[in-house]
mmCIF file of C-alpha atoms in Angstrom:
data_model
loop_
_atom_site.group_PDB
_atom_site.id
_atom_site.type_symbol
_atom_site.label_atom_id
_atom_site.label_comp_id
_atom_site.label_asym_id
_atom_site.label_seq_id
_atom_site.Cartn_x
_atom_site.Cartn_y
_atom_site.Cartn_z
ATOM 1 C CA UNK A 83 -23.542 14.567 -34.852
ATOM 2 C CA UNK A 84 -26.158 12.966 -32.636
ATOM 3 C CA UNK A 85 -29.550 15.025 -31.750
ATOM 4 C CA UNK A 86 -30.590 14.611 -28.045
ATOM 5 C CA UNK A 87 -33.508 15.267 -26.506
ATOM 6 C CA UNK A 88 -33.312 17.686 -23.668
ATOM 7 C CA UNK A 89 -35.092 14.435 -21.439
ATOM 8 C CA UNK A 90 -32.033 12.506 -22.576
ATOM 9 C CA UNK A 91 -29.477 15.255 -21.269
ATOM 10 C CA UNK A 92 -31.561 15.470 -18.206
ATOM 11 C CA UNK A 93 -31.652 11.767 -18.022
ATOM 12 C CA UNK A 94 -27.664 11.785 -18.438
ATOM 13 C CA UNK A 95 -26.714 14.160 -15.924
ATOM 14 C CA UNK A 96 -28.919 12.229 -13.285
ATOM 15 C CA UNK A 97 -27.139 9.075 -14.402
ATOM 16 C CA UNK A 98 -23.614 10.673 -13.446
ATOM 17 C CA UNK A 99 -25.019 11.765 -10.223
ATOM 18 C CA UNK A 100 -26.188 8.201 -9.844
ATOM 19 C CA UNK A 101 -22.853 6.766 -10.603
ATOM 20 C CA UNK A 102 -21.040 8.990 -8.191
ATOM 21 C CA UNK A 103 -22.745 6.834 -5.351
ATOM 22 C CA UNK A 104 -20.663 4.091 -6.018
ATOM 23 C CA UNK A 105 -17.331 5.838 -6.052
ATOM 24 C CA UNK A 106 -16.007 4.280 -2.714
ATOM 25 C CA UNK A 107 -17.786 0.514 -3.596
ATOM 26 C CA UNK A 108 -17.106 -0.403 -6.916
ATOM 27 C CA UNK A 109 -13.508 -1.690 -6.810
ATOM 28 C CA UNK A 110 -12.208 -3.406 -10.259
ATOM 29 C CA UNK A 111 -15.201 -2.317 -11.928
ATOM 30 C CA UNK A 112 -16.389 1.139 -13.719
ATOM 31 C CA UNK A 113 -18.724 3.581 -11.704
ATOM 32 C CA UNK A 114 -21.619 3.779 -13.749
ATOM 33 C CA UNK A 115 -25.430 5.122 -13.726
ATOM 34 C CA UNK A 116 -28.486 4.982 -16.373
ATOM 35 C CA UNK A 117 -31.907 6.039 -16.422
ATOM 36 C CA UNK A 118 -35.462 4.866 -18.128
ATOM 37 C CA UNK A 119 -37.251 7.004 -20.113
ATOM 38 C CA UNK A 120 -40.825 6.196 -21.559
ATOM 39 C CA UNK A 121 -42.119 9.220 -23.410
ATOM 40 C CA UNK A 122 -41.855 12.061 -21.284
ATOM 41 C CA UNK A 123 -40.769 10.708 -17.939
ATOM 42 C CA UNK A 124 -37.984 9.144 -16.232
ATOM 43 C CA UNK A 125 -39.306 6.334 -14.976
ATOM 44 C CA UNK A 126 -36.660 4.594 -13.224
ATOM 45 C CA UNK A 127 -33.082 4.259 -12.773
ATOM 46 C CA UNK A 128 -30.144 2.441 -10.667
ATOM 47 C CA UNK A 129 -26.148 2.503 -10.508
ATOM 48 C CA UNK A 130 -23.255 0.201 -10.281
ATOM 49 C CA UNK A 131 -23.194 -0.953 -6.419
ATOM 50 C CA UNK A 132 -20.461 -3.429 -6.068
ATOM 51 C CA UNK A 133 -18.673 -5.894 -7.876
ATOM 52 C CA UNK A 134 -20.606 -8.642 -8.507
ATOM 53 C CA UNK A 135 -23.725 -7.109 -8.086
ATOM 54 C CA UNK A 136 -25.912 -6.093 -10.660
ATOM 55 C CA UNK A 137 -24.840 -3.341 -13.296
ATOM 56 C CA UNK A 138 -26.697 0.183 -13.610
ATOM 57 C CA UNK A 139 -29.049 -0.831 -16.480
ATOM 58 C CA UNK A 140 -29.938 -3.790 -14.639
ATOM 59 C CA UNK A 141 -30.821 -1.773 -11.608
ATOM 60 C CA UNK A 142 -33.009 0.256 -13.594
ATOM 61 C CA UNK A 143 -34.898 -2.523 -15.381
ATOM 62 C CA UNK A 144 -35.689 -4.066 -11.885
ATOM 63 C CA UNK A 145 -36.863 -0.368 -10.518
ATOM 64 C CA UNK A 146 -39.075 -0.197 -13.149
ATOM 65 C CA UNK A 147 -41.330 -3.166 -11.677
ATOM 66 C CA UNK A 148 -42.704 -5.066 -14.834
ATOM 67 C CA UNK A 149 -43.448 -1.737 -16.700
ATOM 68 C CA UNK A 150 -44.120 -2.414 -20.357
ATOM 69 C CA UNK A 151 -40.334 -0.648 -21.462
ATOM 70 C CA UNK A 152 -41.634 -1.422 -24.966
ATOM 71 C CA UNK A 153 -40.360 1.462 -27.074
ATOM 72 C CA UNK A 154 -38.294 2.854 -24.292
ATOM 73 C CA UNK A 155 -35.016 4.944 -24.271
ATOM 74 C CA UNK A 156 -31.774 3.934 -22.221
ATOM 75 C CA UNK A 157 -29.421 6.805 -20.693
ATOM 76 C CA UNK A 158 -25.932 5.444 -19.066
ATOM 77 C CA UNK A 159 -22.970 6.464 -18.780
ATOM 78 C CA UNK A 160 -20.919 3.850 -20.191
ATOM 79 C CA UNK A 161 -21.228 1.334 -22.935
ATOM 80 C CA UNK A 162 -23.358 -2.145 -21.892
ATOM 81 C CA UNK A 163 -21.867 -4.806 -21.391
ATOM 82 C CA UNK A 164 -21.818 -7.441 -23.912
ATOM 83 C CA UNK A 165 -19.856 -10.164 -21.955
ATOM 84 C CA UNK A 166 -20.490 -12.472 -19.459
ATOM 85 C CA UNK A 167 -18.143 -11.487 -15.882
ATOM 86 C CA UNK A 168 -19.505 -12.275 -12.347
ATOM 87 C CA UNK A 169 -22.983 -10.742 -14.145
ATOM 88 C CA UNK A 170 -24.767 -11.856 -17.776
ATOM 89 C CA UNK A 171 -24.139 -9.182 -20.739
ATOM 90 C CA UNK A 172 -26.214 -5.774 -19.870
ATOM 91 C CA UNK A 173 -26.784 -5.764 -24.049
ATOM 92 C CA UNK A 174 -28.926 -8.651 -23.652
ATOM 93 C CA UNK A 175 -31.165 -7.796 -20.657
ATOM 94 C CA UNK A 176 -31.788 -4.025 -22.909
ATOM 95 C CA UNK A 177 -32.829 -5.714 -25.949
ATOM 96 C CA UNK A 178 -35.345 -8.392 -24.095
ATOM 97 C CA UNK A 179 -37.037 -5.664 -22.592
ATOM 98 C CA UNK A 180 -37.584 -3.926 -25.613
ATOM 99 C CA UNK A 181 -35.791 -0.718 -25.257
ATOM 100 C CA UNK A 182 -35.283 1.273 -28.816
ATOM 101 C CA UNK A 183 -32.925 3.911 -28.628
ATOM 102 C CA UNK A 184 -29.958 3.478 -26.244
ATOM 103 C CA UNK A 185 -27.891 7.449 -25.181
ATOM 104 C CA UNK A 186 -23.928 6.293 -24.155
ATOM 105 C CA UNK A 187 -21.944 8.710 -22.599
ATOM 106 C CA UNK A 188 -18.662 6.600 -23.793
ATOM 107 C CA UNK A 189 -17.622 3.673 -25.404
ATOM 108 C CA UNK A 190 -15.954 1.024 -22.674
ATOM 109 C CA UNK A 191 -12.393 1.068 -22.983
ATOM 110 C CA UNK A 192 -12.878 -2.736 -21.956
ATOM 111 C CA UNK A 193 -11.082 -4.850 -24.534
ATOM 112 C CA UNK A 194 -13.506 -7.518 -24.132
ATOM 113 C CA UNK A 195 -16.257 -4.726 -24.616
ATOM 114 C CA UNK A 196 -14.653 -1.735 -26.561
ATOM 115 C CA UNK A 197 -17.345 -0.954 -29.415
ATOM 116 C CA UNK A 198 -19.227 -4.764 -29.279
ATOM 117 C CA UNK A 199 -21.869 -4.138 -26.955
ATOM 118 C CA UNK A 200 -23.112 -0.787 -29.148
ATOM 119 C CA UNK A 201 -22.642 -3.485 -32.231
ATOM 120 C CA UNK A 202 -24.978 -5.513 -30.820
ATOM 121 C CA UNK A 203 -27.692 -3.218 -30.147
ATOM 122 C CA UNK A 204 -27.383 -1.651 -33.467
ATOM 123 C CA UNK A 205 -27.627 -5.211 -35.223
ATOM 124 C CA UNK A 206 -30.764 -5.712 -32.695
ATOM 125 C CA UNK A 207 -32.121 -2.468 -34.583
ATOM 126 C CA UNK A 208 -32.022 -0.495 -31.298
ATOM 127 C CA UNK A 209 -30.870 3.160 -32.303
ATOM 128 C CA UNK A 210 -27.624 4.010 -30.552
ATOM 129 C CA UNK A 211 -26.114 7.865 -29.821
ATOM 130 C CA UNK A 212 -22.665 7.812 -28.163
ATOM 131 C CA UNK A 213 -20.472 11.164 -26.543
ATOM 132 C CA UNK A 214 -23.494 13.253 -24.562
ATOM 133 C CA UNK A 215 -21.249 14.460 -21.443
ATOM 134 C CA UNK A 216 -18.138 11.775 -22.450
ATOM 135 C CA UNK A 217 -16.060 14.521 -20.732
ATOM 136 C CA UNK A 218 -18.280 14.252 -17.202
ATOM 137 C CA UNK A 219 -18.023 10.353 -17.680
ATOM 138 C CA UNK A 220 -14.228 10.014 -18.291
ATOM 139 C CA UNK A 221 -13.747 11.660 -15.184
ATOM 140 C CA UNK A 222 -15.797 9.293 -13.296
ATOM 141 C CA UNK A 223 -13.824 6.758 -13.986
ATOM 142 C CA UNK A 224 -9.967 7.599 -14.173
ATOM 143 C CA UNK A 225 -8.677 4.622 -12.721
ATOM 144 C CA UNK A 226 -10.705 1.718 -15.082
ATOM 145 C CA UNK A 227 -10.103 4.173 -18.054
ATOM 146 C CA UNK A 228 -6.082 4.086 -16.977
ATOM 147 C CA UNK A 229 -5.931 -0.023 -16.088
ATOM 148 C CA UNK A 230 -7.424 -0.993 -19.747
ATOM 149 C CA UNK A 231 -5.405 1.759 -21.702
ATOM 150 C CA UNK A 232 -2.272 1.641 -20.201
ATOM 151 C CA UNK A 233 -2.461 -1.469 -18.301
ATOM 152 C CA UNK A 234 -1.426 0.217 -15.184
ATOM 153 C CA UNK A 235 -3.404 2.278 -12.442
ATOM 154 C CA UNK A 236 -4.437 5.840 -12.314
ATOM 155 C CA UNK A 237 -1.733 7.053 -9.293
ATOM 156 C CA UNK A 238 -2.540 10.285 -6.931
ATOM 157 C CA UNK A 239 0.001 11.413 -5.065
ATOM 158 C CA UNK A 240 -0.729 12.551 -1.640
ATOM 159 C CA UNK A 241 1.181 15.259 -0.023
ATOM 160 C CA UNK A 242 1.008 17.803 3.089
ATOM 161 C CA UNK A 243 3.413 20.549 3.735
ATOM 162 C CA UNK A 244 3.614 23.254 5.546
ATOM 163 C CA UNK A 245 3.153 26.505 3.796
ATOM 164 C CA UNK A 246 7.296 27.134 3.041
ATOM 165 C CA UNK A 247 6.730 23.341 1.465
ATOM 166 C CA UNK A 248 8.212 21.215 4.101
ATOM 167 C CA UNK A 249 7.009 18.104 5.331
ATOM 168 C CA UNK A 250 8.134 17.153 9.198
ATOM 169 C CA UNK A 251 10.614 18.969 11.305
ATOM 170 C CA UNK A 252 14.515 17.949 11.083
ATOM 171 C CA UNK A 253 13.447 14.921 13.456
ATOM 172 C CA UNK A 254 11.397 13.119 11.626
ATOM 173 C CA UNK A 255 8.362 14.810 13.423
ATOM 174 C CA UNK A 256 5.293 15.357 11.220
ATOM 175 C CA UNK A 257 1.765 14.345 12.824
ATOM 176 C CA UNK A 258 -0.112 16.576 12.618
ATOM 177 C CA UNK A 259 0.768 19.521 9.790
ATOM 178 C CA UNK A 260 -2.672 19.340 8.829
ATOM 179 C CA UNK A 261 -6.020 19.670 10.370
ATOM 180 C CA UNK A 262 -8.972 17.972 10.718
ATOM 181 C CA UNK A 263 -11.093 18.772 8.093
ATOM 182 C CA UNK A 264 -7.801 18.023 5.692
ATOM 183 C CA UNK A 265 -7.187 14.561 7.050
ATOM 184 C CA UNK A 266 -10.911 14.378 6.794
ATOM 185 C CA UNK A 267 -10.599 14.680 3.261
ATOM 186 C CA UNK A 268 -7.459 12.295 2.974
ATOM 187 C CA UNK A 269 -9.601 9.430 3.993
ATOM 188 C CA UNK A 270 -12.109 10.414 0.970
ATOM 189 C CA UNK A 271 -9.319 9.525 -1.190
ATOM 190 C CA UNK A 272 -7.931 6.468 -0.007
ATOM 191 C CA UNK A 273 -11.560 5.236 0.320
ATOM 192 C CA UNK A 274 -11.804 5.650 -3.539
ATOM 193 C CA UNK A 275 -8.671 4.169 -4.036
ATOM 194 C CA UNK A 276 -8.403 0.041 -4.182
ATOM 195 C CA UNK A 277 -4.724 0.249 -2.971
ATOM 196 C CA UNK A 278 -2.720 2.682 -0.737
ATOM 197 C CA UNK A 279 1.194 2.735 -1.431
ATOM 198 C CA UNK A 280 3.876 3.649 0.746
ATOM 199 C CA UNK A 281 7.625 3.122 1.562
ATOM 200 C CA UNK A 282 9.329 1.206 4.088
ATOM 201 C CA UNK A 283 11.031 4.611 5.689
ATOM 202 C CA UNK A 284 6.899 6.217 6.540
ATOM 203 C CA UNK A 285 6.261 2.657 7.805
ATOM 204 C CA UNK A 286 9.655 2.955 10.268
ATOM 205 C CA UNK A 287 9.290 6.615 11.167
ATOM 206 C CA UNK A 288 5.240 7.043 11.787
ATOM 207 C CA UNK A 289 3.893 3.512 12.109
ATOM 208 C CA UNK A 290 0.970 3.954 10.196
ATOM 209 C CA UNK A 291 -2.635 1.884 9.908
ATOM 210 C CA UNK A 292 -2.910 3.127 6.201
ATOM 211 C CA UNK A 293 -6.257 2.756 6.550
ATOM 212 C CA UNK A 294 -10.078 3.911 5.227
ATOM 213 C CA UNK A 295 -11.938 4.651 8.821
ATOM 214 C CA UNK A 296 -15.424 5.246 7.316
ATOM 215 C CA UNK A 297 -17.398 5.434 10.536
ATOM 216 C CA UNK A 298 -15.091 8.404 11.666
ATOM 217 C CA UNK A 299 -14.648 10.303 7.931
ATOM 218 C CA UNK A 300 -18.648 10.097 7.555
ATOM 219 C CA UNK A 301 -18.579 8.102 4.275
ATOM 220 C CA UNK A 302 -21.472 6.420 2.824
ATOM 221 C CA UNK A 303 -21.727 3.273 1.206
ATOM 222 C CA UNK A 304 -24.729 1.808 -0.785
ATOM 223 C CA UNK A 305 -26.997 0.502 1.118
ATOM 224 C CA UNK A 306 -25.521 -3.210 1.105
ATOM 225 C CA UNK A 307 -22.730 -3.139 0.858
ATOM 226 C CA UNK A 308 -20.134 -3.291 3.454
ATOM 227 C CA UNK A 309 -16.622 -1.606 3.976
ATOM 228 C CA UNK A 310 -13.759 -2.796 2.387
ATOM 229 C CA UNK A 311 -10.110 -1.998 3.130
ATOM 230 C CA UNK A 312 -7.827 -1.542 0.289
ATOM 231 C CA UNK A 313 -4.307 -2.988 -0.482
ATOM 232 C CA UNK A 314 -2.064 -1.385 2.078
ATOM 233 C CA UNK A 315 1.446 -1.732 -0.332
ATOM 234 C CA UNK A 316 4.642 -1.389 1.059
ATOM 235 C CA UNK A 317 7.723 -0.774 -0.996
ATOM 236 C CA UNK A 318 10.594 -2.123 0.977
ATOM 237 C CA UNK A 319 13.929 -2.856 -0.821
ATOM 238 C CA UNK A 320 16.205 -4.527 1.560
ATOM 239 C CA UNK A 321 13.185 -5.906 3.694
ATOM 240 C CA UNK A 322 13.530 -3.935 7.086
ATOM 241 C CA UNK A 323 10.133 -3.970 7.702
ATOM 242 C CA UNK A 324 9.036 -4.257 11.490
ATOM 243 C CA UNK A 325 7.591 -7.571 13.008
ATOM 244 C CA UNK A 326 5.121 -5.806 14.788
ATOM 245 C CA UNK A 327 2.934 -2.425 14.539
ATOM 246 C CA UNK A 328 -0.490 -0.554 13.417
ATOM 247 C CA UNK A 329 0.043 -2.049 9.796
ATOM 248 C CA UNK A 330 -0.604 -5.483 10.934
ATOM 249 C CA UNK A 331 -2.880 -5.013 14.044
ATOM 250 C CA UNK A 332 -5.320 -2.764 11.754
ATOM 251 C CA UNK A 333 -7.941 -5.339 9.226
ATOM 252 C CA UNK A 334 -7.182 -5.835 5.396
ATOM 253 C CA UNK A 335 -4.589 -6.804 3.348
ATOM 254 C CA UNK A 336 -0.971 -6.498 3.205
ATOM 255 C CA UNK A 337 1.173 -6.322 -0.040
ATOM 256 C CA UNK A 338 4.958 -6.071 1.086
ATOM 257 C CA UNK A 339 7.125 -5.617 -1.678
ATOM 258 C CA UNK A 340 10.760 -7.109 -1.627
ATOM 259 C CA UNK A 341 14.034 -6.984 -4.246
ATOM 260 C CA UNK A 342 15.026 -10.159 -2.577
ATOM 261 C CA UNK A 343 13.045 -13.708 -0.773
ATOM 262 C CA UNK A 344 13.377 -11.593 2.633
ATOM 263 C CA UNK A 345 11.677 -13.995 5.562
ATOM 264 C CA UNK A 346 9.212 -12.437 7.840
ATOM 265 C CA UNK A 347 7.259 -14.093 10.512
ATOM 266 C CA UNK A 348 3.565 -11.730 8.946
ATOM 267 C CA UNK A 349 4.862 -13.519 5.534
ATOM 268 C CA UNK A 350 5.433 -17.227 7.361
ATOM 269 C CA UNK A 351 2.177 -16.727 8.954
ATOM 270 C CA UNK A 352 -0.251 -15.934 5.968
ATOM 271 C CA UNK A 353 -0.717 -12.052 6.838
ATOM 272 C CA UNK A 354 1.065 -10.351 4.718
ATOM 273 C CA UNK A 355 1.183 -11.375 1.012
ATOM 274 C CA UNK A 356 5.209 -11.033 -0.589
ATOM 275 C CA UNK A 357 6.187 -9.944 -3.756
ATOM 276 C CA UNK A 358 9.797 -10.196 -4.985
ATOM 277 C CA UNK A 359 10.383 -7.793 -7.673
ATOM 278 C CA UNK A 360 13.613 -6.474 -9.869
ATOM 279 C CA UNK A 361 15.533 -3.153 -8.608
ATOM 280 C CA UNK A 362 16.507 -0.705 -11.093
ATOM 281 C CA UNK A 363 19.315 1.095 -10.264
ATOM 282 C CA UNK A 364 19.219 -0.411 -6.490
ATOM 283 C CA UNK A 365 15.532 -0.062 -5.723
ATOM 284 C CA UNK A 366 12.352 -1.370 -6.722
ATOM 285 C CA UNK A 367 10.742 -0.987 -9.933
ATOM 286 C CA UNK A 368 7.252 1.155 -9.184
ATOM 287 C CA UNK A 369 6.602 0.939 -12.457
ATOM 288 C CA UNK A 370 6.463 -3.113 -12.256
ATOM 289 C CA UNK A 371 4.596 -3.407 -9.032
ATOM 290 C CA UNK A 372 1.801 -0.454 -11.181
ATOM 291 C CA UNK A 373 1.576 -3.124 -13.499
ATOM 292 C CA UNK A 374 1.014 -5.941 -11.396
ATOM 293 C CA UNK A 375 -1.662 -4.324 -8.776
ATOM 294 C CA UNK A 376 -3.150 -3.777 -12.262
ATOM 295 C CA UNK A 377 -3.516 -7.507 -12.858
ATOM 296 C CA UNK A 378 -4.979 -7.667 -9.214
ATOM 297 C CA UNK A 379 -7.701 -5.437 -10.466
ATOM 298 C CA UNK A 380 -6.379 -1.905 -8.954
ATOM 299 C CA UNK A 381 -8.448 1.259 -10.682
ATOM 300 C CA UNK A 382 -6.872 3.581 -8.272
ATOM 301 C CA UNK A 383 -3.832 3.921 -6.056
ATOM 302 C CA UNK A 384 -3.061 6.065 -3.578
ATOM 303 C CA UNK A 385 0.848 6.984 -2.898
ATOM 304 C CA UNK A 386 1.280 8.792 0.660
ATOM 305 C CA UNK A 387 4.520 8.792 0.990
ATOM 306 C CA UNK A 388 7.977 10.498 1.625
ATOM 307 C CA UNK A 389 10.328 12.785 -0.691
ATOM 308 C CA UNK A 390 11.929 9.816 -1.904
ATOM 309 C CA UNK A 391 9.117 7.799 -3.744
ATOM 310 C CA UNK A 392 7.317 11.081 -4.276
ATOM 311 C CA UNK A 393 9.932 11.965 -6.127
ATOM 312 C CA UNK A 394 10.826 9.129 -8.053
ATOM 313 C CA UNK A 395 7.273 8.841 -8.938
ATOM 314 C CA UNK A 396 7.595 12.339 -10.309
ATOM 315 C CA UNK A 397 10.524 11.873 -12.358
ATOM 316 C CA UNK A 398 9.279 8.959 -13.722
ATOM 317 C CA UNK A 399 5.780 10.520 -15.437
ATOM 318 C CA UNK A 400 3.769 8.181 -13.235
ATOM 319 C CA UNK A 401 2.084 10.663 -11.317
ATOM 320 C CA UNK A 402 -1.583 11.537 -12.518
ATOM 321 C CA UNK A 403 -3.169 13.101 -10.216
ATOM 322 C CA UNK A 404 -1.475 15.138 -7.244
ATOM 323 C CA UNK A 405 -3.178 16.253 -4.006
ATOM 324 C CA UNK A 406 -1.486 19.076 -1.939
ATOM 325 C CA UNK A 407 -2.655 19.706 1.494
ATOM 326 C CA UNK A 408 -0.792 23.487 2.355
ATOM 327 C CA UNK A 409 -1.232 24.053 6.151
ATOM 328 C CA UNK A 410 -0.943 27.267 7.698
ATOM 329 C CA UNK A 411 2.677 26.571 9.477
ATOM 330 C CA UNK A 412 6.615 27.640 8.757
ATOM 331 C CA UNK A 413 8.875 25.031 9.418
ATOM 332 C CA UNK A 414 11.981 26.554 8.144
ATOM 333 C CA UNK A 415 14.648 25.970 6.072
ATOM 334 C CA UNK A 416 16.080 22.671 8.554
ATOM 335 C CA UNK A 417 13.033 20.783 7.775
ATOM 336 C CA UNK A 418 12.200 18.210 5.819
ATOM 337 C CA UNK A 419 11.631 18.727 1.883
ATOM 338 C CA UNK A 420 8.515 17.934 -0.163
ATOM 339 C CA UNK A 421 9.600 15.839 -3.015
ATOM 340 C CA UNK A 422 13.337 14.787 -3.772
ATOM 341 C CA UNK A 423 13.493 16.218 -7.625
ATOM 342 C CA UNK A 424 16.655 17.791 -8.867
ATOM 343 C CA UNK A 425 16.809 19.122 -11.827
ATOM 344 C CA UNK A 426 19.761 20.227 -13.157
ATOM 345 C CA UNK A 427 18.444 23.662 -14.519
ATOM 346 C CA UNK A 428 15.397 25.472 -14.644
ATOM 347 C CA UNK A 429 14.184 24.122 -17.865
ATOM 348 C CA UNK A 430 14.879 20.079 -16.701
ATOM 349 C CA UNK A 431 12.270 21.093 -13.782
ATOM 350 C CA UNK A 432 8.766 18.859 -14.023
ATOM 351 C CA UNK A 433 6.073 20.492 -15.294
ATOM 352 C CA UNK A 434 2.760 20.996 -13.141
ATOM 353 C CA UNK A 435 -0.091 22.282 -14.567
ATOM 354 C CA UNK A 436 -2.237 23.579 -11.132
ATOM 355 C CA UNK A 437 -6.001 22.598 -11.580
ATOM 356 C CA UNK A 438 -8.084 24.026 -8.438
ATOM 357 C CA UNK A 439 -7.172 25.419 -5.339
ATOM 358 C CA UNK A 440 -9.531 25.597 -2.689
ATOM 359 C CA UNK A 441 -10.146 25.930 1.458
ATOM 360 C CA UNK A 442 -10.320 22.449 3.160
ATOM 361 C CA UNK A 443 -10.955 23.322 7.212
ATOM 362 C CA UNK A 444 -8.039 26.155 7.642
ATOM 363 C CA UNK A 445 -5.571 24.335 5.193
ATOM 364 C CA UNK A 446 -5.547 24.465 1.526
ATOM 365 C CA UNK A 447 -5.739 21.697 -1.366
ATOM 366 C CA UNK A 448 -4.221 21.912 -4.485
ATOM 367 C CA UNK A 449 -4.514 19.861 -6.746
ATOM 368 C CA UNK A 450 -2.514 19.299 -9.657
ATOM 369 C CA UNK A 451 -0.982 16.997 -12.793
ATOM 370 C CA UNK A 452 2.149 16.853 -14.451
ATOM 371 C CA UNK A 453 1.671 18.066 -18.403
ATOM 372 C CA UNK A 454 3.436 15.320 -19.608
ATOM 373 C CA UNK A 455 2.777 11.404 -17.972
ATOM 374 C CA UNK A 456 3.699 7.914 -18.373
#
């Protein structure tokens, strides 16, 4: 069991507060933080920006402005780097500056990392402590953590409904069940997210941007770094999807994904990227086109959609993370349904375990996870 000073848990809670500002920025890559500490003081620190830009410990050498780090300790909240990506190995900057004792929250899941850069610094006679707040830094990063263990992205499922859990009137009619401050909150989470996922029947009935509007939701980037638009997917098994609409007039990119070489004029011009995929039992495999946004570099993805992939999503296990939005409204019993599940008896039924419920403007979040996943 490692010892820690109470500097270093200091040190290691600011470092997950640091990491937290790059939840919205740092797309394939882990959200990380780290401090300097030279005897009694925290003397500088930095976080993970953008991909491509420098990692945390980097940041915090370069705060510390030529400061002799001789004999200094390193707080971060995930294992350096000890490979060479878009940046040089994180392991290698540390031990040229002299640093003596590193604190790890957790060990990278990275294959190409995954235990070698804490090697290195132990065979460069730098003492190493690993698991102070692992829990806290896990949860920082669901979405890396899911793409190198399971090879597949960390899914939230985003649902509103009106308090007798329906979802639009009998016509189709659905905007808006929520409020402000909910939808407010919606754009939070696709802004995390580096893809947003929906079917070709939300794309015919509600015409949707699927977009992040940052301006308007009041997020905040690093200073830097500018806006980018995630992956708007589109599951669409017989290709129906429209010609024209908000989906292509609205900036970023386009994933529309086929069970057959459907043309489209978006596809023949170079807007929309195609991807032909197999159908299990007459529709597309979600499991398949997880895996491949995986390959693309996808932490995070974001399903708003209707009963139909909500529910196969659910029956399936793939569902980590689900986001409720309950508004204040009774739609009755001829509206629309929240997720198409049918079990055939009580016991079949998926189990949810609930984890918070809270107040979001006048409507009410819930968040929750199924007990057993894929």
């Amino acid at each position: 069991m490692s010892e820690y000073r109470d500097l270093e848990r200091l040190a290691m809670r600011r470092a997950l507060l640091l990491a937290t500002q790059g939840l919205y920025s740092t797309g394939e890559n882990p959200r990380v933080g780290a401090c300097l500490i030279q005897g009694k003081e925290i003397i500088a620190e930095g976080f993970h920006r953008a991909p491509g830009l420098p990692h945390a410990e980097i940041e915090a050498i370069r705060e510390a402005k030529g400061a002799s780090l001789q004999g200094s300790t390193c707080v971060v909240t995930l294992e350096p780097c000890s490979h060479v990506g878009k940046t040089g190995p994180c392991v290698d900057a540390l031990i040229q500056a002299g640093v003596s004792r590193v604190v790890v929250a957790m060990e990278d899941p990275n294959p190409l990392v995954a235990g070698q850069g804490l090697a290195r610094l132990r065979k460069a006679n730098i003492e190493v402590a690993v698991g102070l707040y692992e829990a806290e830094a896990r949860r920082l990063n669901p979405g890396f953590i899911s793409r190198m263990t399971k090879e597949r992205p960390y899914v939230w499922l985003k649902s509103a409904a009106s308090l007798d859990g329906k979802t639009a009137m009998a016509d189709g009619e659905s905007q808006w069940i929520t409020g402000v401050e909910a939808r407010r909150d919606v754009q939070q989470l696709r802004a995390r997210c580096q893809a947003l996922m929906t079917g070709i029947e939300t794309v015919l009935k509600d015409d949707p941007r699927l977009t992040v509007r940052f301006e308007e939701s009041e997020i905040r980037l690093p200073e830097g770094v500018e806006p980018l638009q995630p992956f708007r997917v589109i599951l669409d098994t017989h290709g129906r999807l429209p010609k024209t609409g908000a989906l292509f007039d609205a900036e970023g990119p386009i994933v529309w994904v086929t069970g057959d070489d459907y043309p489209h004029p978006q596809y023949e011009s170079g807007r929309i990227e195609r991807w032909v995929t197999p159908l299990v039992d007459g529709r597309i495999d979600v499991r398949a086109v997880l895996l491949s946004l995986a390959e693309r570099g996808v932490n995070e993805v974001l399903v708003e959609a209707g009963a139909t992939l909500g529910g196969s999503l659910i029956n399936q296990g793939l569902v980590d993370q689900g986001v409720l939005y309950l508004a204040p409204k009774l739609l009755g019993r001829s509206a629309r349904s929240l997720y198409d599940v049918a079990p055939a008896q009580l016991a079949d039924a998926p189990d949810v375990l609930i984890q918070e419920i809270r107040a979001v403007g006048d409507d009410l979040r819930m968040d929750w996870t199924l007990r057993t996943s894929a």
